[in-house]
Structures are given as structure tokens and as C-alpha cells.
Coordinates of C-alpha atoms in Angstrom, one line a residue:
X768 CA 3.7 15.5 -15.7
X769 CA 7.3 16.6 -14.7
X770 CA 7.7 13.8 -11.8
X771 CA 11.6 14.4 -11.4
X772 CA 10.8 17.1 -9.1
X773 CA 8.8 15.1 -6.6
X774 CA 11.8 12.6 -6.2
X775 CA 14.3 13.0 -3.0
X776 CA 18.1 12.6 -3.8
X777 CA 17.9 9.2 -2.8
X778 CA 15.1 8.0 -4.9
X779 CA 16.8 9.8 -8.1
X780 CA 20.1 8.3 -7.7
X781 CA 18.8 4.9 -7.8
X782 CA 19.8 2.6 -10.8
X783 CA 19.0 -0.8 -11.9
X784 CA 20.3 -3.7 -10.0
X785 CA 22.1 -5.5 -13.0
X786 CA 21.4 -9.0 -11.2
X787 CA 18.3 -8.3 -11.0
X788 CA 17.8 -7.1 -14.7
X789 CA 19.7 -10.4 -15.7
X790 CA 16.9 -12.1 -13.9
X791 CA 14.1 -10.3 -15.6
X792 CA 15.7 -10.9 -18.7
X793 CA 15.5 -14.8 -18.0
X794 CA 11.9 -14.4 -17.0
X795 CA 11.0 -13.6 -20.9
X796 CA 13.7 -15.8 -22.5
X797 CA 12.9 -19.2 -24.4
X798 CA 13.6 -22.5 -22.9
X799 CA 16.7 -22.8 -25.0
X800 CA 18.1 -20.4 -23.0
X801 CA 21.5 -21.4 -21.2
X802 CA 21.9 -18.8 -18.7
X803 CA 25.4 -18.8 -16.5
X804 CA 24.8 -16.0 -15.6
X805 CA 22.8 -15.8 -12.3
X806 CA 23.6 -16.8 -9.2
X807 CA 20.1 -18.6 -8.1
X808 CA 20.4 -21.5 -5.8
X809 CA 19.4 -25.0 -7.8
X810 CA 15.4 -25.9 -7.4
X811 CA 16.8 -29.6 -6.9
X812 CA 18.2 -29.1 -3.7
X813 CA 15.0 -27.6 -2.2
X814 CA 12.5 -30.0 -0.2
X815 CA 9.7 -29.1 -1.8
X816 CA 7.8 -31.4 -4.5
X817 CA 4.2 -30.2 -4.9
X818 CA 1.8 -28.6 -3.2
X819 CA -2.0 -29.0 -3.7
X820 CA -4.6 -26.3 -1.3
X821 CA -8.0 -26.6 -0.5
X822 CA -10.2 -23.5 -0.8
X823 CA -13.2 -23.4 1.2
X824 CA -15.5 -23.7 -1.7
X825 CA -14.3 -27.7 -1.9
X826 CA -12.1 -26.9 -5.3
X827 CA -8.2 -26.9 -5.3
X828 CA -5.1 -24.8 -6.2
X829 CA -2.4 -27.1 -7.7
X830 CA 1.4 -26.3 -7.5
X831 CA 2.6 -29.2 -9.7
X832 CA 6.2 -30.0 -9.9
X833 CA 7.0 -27.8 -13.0
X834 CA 5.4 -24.6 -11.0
X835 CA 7.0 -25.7 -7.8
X836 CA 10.3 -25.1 -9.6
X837 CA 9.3 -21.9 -10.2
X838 CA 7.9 -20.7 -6.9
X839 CA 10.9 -21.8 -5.1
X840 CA 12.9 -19.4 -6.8
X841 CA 13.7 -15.3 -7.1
X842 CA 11.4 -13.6 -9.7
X843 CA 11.4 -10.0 -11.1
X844 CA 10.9 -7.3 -8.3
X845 CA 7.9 -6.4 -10.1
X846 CA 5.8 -9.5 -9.7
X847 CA 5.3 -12.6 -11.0
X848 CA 4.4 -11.8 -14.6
X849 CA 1.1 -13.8 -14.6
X850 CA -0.3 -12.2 -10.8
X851 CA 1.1 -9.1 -12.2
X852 CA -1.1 -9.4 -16.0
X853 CA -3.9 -10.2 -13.5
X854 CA -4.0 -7.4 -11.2
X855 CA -3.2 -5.3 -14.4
X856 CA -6.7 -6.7 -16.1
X857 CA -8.7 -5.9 -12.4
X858 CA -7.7 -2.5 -12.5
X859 CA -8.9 -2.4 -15.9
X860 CA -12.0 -3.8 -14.8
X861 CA -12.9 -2.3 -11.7
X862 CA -11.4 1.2 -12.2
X863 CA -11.2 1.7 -16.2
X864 CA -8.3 5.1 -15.4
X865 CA -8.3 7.3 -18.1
X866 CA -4.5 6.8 -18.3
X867 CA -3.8 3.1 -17.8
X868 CA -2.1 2.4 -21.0
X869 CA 0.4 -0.8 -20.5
X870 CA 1.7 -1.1 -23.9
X871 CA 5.3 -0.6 -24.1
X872 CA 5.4 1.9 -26.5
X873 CA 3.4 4.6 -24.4
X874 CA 2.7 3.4 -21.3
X875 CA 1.8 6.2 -18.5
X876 CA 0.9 3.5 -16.2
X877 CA 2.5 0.9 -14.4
X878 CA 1.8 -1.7 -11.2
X879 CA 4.3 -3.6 -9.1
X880 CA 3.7 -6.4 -6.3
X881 CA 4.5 -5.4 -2.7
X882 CA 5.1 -7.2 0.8
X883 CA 1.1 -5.9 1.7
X884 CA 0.2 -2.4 1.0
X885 CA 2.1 -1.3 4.1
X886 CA 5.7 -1.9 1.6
X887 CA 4.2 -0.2 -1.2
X888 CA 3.6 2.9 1.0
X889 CA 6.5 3.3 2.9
X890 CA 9.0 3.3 -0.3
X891 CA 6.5 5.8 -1.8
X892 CA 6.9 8.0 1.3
X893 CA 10.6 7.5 1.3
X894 CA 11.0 7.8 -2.7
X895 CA 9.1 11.4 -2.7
X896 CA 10.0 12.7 1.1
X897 CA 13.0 14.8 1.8
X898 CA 13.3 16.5 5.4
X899 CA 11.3 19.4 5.3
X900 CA 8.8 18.8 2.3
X901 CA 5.4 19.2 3.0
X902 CA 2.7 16.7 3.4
X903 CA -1.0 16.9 3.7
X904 CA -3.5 14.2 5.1
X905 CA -6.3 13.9 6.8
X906 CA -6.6 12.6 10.4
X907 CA -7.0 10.9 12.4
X908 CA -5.4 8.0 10.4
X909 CA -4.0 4.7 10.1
X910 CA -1.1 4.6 12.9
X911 CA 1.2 2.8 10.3
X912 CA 1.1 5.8 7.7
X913 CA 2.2 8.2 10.7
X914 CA 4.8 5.8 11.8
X915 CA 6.3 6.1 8.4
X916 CA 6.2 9.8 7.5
X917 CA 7.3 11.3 11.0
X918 CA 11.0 10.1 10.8
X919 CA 11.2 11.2 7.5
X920 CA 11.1 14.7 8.8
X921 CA 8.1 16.3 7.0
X922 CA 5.5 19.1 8.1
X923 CA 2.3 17.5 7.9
X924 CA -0.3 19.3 7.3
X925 CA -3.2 18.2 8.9
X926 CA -6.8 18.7 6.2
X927 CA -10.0 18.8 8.3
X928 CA -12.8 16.2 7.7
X929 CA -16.2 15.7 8.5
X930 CA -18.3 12.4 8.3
X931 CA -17.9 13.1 4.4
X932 CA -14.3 12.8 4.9
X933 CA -11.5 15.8 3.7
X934 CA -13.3 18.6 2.9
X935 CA -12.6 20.7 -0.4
X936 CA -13.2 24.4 0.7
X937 CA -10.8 23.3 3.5
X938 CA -7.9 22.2 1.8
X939 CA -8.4 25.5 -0.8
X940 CA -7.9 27.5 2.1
X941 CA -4.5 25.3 3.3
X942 CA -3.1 25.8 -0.3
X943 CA -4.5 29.6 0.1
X944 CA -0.5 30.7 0.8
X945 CA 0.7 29.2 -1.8
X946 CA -0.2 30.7 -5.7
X947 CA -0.9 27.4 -7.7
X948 CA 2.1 28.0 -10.4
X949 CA 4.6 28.1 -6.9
X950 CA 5.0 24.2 -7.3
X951 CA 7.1 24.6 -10.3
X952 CA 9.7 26.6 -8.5
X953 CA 12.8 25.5 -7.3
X954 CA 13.2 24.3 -3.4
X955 CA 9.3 25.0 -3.9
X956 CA 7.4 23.9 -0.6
X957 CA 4.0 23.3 -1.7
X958 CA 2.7 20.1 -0.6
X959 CA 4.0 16.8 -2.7
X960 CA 0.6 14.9 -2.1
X961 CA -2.1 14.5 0.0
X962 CA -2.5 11.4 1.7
X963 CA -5.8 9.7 2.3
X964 CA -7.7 6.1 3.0
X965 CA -10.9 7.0 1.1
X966 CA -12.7 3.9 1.9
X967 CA -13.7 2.7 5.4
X968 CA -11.2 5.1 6.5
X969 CA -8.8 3.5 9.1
X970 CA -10.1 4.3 12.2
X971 CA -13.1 6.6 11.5
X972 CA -14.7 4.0 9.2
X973 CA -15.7 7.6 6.9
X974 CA -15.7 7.3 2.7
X975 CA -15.0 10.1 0.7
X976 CA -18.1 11.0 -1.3
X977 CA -17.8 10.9 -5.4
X978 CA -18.3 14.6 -5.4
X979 CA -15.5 15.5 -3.0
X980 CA -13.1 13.5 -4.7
X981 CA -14.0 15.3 -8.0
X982 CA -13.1 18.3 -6.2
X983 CA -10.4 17.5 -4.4
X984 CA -8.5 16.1 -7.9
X985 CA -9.9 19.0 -9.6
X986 CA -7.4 21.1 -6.6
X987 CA -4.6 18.8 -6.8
X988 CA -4.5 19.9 -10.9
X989 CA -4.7 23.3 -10.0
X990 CA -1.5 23.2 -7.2
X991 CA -0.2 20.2 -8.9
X992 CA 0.5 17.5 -6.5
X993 CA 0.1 14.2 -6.3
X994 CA -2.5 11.9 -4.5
X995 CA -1.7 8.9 -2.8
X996 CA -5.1 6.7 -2.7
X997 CA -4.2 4.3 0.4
X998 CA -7.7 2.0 -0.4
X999 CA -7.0 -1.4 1.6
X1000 CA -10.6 -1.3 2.2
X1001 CA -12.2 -0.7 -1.5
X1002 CA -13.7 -4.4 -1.6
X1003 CA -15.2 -3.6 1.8
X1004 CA -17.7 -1.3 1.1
X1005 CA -21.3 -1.8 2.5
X1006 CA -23.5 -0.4 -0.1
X1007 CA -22.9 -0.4 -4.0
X1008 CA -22.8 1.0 -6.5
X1009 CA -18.8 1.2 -5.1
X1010 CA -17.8 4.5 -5.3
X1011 CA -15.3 5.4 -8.5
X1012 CA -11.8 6.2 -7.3
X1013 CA -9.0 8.9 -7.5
X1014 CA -7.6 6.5 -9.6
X1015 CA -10.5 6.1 -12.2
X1016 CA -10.7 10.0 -12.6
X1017 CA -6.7 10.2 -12.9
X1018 CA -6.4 12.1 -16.7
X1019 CA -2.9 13.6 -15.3
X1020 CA -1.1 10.5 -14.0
X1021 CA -1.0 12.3 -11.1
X1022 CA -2.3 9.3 -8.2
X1023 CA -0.6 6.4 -6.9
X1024 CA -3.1 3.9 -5.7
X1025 CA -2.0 1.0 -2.9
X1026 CA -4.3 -2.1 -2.7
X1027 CA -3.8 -5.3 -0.4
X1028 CA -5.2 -8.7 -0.5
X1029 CA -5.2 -8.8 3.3
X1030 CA -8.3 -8.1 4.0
X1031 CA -10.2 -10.0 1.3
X1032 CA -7.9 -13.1 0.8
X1033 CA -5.0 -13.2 3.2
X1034 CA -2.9 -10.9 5.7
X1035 CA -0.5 -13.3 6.3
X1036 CA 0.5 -13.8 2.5
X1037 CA 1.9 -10.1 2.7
X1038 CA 0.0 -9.5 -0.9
X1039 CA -0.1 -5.9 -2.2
X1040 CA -0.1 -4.1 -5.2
X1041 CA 0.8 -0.4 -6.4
X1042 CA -1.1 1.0 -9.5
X1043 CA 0.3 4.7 -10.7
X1044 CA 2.4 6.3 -12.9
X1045 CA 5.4 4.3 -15.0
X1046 CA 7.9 6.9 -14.1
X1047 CA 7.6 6.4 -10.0
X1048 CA 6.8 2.9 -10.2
X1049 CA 10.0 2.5 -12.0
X1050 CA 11.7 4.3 -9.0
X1051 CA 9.6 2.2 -6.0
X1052 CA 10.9 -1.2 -7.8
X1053 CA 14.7 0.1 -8.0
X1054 CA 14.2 0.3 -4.2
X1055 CA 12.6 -2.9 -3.6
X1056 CA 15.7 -4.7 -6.0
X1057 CA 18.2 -3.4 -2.5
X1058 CA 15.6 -4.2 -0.2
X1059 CA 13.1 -7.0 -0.1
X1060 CA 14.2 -7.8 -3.6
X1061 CA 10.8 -9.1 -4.3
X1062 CA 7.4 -10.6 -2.9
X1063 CA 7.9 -14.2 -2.0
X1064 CA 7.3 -16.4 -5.4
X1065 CA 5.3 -18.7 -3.6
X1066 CA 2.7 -16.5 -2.2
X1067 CA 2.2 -15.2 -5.4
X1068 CA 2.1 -18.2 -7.7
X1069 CA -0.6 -19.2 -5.0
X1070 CA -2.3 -15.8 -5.2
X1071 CA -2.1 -15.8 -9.1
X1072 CA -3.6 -19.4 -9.4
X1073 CA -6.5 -18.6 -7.2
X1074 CA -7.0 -15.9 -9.2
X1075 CA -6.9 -17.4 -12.9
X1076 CA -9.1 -20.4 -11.5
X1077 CA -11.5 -17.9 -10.3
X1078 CA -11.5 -15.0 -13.0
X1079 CA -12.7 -11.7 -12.0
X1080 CA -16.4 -13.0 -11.6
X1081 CA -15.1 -15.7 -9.0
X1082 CA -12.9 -13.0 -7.3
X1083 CA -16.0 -10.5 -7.4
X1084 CA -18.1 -13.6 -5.7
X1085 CA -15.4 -14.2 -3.2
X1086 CA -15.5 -10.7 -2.2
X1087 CA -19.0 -10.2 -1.8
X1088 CA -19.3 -12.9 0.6
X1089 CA -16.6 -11.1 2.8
X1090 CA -18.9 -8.3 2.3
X1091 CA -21.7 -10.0 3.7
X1092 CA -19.6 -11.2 6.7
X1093 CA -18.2 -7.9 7.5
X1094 CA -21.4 -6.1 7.2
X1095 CA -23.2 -8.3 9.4
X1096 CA -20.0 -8.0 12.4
X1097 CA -20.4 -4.0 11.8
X1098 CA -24.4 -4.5 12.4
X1099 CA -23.8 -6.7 15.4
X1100 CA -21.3 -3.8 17.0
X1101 CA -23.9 -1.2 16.1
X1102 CA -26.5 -3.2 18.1
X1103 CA -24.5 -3.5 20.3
X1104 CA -22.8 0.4 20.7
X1105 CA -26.8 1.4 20.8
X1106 CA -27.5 -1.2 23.9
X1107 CA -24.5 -0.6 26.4
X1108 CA -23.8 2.9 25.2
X1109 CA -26.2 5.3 24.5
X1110 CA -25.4 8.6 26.7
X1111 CA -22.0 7.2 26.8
X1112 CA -20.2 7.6 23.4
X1113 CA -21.0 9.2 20.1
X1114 CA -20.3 7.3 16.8
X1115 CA -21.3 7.0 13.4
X1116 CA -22.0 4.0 11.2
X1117 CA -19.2 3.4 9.1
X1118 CA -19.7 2.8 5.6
X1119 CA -17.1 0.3 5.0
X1120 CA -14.0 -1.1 7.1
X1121 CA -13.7 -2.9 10.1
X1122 CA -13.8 -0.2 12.7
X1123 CA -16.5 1.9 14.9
X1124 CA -14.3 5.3 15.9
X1125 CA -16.5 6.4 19.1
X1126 CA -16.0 9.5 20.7
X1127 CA -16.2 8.6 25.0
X1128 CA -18.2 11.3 26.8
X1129 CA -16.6 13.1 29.9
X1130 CA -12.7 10.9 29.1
X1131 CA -10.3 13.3 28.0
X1132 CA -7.5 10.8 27.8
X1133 CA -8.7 7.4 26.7
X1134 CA -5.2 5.8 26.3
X1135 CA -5.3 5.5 30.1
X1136 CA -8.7 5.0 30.7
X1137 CA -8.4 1.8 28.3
X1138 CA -4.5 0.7 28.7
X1139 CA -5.1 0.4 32.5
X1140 CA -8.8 0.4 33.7
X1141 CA -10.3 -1.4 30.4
X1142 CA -7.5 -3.8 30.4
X1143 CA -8.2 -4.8 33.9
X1144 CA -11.6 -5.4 33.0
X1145 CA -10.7 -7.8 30.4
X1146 CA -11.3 -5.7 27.0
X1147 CA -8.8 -4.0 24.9
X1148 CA -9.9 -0.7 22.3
X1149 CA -7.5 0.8 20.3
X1150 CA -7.0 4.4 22.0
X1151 CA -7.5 7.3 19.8
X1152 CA -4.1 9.3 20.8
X1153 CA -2.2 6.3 18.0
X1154 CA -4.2 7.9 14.8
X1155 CA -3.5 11.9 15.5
X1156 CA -0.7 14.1 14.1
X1157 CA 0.1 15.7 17.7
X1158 CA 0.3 13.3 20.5
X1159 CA 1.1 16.1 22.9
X1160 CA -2.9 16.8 23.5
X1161 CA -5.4 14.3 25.3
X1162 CA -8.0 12.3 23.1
X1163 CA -11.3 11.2 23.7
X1164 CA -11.8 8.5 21.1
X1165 CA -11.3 4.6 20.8
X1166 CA -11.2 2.5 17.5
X1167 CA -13.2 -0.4 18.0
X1168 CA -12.6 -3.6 15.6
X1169 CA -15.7 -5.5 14.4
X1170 CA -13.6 -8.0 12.2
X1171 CA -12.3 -11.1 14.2
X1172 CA -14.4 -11.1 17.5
X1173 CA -17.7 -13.5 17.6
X1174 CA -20.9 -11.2 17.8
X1175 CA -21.1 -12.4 21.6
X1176 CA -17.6 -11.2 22.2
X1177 CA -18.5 -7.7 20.6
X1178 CA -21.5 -7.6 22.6
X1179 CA -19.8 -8.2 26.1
X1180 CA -16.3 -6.2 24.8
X1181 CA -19.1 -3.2 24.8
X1182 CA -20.4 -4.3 27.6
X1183 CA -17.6 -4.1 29.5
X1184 CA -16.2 -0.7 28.4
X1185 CA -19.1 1.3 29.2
X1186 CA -18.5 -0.6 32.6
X1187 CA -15.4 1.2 32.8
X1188 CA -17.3 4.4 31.1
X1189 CA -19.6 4.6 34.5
X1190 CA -16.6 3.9 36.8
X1191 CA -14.7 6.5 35.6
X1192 CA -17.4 8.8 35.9
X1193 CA -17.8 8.3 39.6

């Protein structure tokens, strides 16, 4: 892979912070080390001691003294080397890609910590993006991934889907004006990558199938672009076996996968990672030493102490009790969709996530009929026009979340919008 020509100007001109290669040089040095060399703030005038968290499961996560010192100060932009040596091993685990080799020597892969999956996105939007490069995706999507691209002044392309998500034959016939060897030609305009949340897709809930991802990384060879696998939802799928990912098919180097800890251990701690090739990992962290710098220490020496305590079975244990919990909240809005409104809305059941995309019958313009009528009825949806390229046209859908309502708040929050359904129909 020749990944120099997906880079914009900005993302190529970047070079190592020197501080910050000082500091991941005192990362791997030996305690005999006397480093005058960086200007970190002294642990010893920090208020901080210890720290000792309970998990729900009665045990507990202990930041002695020693660790405290460390997660009170900077670490490398990367990660903290023992989260990061973890989330390394669960990739292994879970996704096995054909080209994850970490060894120095020959590594094609490489993972970096982010502030959430959100960070990790947006500097790999604004590492391969110049103004006019073209992007395909398929939408609706999550609002967040719009917000990013459309200042960056790309043609978006948008890939029809069907409850099987992005469909193959479809996004043949998008590449259809382009001859598959016009990627390698300067100021080229074939797509960079295709964008897509194949899991529990945010809104629509929809999963790629195995087969259509075979295909659609079987096209991306062909036209040669990259894939960008946005999976905040992987541990949230309803039905196992879990589907294998863009990433564990990836015998180019050719996907860049974002994960998150937000939805299975905690939004708040701003926990992401980034799994893809060496070369543009290299180039996301060079942004992240001029910007966030790194993740906070803390959350991840909490993260990464969770984790070692656990292992991956714990961690696997963990998740499918949030399984459990989400699958029963979907169930609950399903019941609840099919009780209030049938003859009203058209929905499928989403195979993992936390939303229900409904489709209201006889509303062309949702964004009013829930910003105004629903609000005044108590209930708030998330309106359809926030997930679709062109915002110029009307849209009859709602994103409905099933994660942090109780099942009798679902029930009445469905209730009360097919309330406003009849009413409007009047």
C-alpha cells in the first residue's frame, strides 16, 4: 500500500513533537535515568495520594501511591503502554487481522488511544480530507461523522442500503465512472474511503452481513481505497456468533477501525481506540502531540487496571451482561412500537445498538412535528433530518433510544408520540 497519496498537505507536513518524543523516550528508560530534560510539573505538588474504586461486582481497582505518580502525569500520545499492550492482545483475540503484526521490525499494524472514538475519527477525516476529495458513506448516519466531514469540503457520495446495510452491486455502479487503475493517478478523484458503522448502525440499528462485507472489501481492492470501520457498537450485538469485521479480513492494510469503551464501560471516561495501518497511525498521533496531546493518564491507568484484573474472559463477561441489558431495553421498545404504533410507523428490529429508526406514516417533516408538538407533549425523538447528507428535503423518520429510559418510560415515550401521530393526522 502506497498511503502517501491518501494524506492532505497538512497531515504530510507533520513531524514529531521533540517534547513529546523526549517523553516517550522516558516512558522506556530505567529507573536510573536522570532526565532534565522535560518540563512535567512535579507529582509532589499534586493533591492526590491514592485512589481505590469499587466495581459493581464487589472487587476493587487500586491506584496505589507509586501508580498515582504516574497517572497524574503526561504519557506518550499513543497510550499508556500497558492499556495500549492490552487493547493490542483484544484485537488479537477478537479479530485475529491477517496483517496485525506489532513487532518492530515489520510491523503493518499499529493502535493509538483516543479521547472516545469521536477523536479518533475526526483526525482521520482531517489527516486524509482535502477540499474536494471524494467520500463515500452510507446514510443515514451518525450526526457526529457528518458534522465532521462537511466543513472539510468533501463530495460525499451517498451508497444506498437496504436492511442488509450498503449494498455491493450499488457501490460497483458508483465507482462505475471511474476505471479501477484511476486511483493511482495524480489529483486522481476516486473516493479515499468509504465510511460505514457496520454494527447497530447509528440510527438505523442495521449490520452489515458477512457476505456484503466480503464484497464490499473485495471492491475497495479493486478501486483501492480505504475503509474506515466506525464499530462503537461491536460488543452490542444481539445474536452471536458476532459477525467478523473489515478489520479481520484486512490482507491489504487497507481499513482503519475506531472502537470506544463508551458504550460497554464508560462514556464519560472519553476511552477510544484506533486499530489500522502503522503508516497513518503514525500520522493521527503526530496530530494528537499539537492537540489533545494525549488521553488523560488517569482514565486510562483506571481503564487498563480494570482490564488486567479482568483478562479478556472477565471483559467478555462484562460485556455480555450489557448485552443482556440492552437486548432486553430493545425488546421492551419493540413491545412497545407494536402496541401504540401499529398503522402508524414502519420499523425494523435492530440487530444491535441502541436505536429503533421508525419511519412516521403521513409526516413529511418530523423535525417539526417532534421539536414542537412532541416536545409539548413531554417526549423528545431524535428527528431523522440530523443523520441525512442533504438537509434541504423533508424527512419522515425518528431515531428512538432504548438505552437509558426505564421500560415504563419507553412504553409511555411511545405512547405519547403516536398521540402526537393521531393529532397531526387530524
Amino acid at each position: 500500500m502506497n498511503y502517501s497519496r491518501f494524506l492532505n498537505a497538512v497531515s504530510a507536513a507533520r513531524e514529531t513533537s521533540p517534547i513529546r518524543a523526549l517523553t516517550a523516550l522516558v516512558l522506556r528508560s530505567p529507573p536510573s535515568l536522570i532526565s532534565l530534560a522535560g518540563g512535567v510539573p512535579n507529582v509532589g505538588t499534586f493533591p492526590f495520594k491514592k485512589a481505590s474504586i469499587t466495581v459493581n461486582d464487589g472487587s476493587v481497582v487500586e491506584i496505589g501511591e507509586d501508580l498515582m505518580k504516574t497517572a497524574l502525569q503526561y504519557t506518550a500520545t499513543q497510550g499508556y503502554p500497558e492499556l495500549v499492550s492490552w487493547l493490542k492482545d483484544l484485537q488479537k483475540s477478537i479479530h485475529n487481522p491477517p496483517t496485525l503484526n506489532y513487532s518492530p521490525e515489520n510491523g503493518k499494524m499499529d493502535l493509538c488511544v483516543t479521547n472516545g472514538s469521536q477523536e479518533g475519527l475526526s483526525k482521520v477525516f482531517e489527516m486524509l480530507i482535502s477540499p474536494g476529495d471524494t467520500v463515500l458513506l452510507d446514510a443515514p448516519t451518525y450526526a457526529g461523522t457528518l458534522a465532521a466531514l462537511r466543513p472539510l469540503g468533501c463530495n460525499i457520495i451517498n451508497v444506498p442500503a437496504d436492511n442488509h446495510g450498503i449494498i455491493p452491486q450499488a457501490l460497483k455502479d458508483i465507482l462505475s465512472r471511474w476505471r479501477p487503475g484511476d486511483s493511482r493517478t495524480p489529483d486522481s478523484k476516486c473516493p479515499k474511503f468509504l465510511y460505514t458503522i457496520p454494527n447497530g448502525g447509528n440510527p438505523t440499528g442495521i449490520s452489515l452481513s458477512t457476505e456484503r462485507k466480503e464484497a464490499i472489501y473485495k471492491i475497495a481492492r479493486e478501486y483501492d481505497f480505504l475503509i474506515i470501520e466506525d464499530d462503537p457498537y461491536y460488543f452490542l450485538q444481539f445474536t452471536k456468533p458476532w459477525a467478523p469485521t473489515f478489520l479481520s479480513m484486512d490482507v491489504d492494510g487497507r481499513v482503519i477501525r475506531t472502537d470506544s469503551m463508551s458504550k460497554i464501560l464508560s462514556s464519560g471516561l472519553r476511552i477510544g481506540f484506533l486499530t489500522g495501518p502503522q503508516p497513518l497511525i503514525e500520522r493521527v498521533i503526530l496530530h494528537m502531540q499539537t492537540s489533545t496531546m494525549h488521553t488523560s493518564t488517569f482514565t486510562q491507568i483506571m481503564i487498563s487496571q480494570l482490564l488486567h484484573q479482568w483478562r479478556l474472559e472477565g471483559f467478555l463477561q462484562h460485556v455480555e451482561r450489557v448485552v443482556d441489558f440492552y437486548r432486553s431495553q430493545r425488546d421492551v421498545m419493540l413491545s412497545s412500537a407494536e402496541k401504540w404504533l401499529t398503522g402508524l410507523a414502519e420499523w425494523q428490529c435492530p440487530e444491535a445498538g441502541m436505536f429503533l429508526w421508525m419511519k412516521l406514516k403521513g409526516i413529511s417533516d418530523t423535525e417539526k412535528l417532534i421539536m414542537e408538538k412532541a416536545f409539548k407533549k413531554e417526549v423528545l425523538f431524535a428527528p431523522g433530518i440530523g443523520f441525512v447528507i442533504d438537509k434541504s428535503k423533508p424527512c419522515p423518520y425518528v431515531r428512538a433510544s432504548f438505552s437509558s429510559s426505564n421500560p415504563e418510560q419507553i412504553d409511555q415515550g411511545i405512547q405519547r408520540l403516536a398521540m402526537v401521530i393521531k393529532e397531526e393526522a387530524i
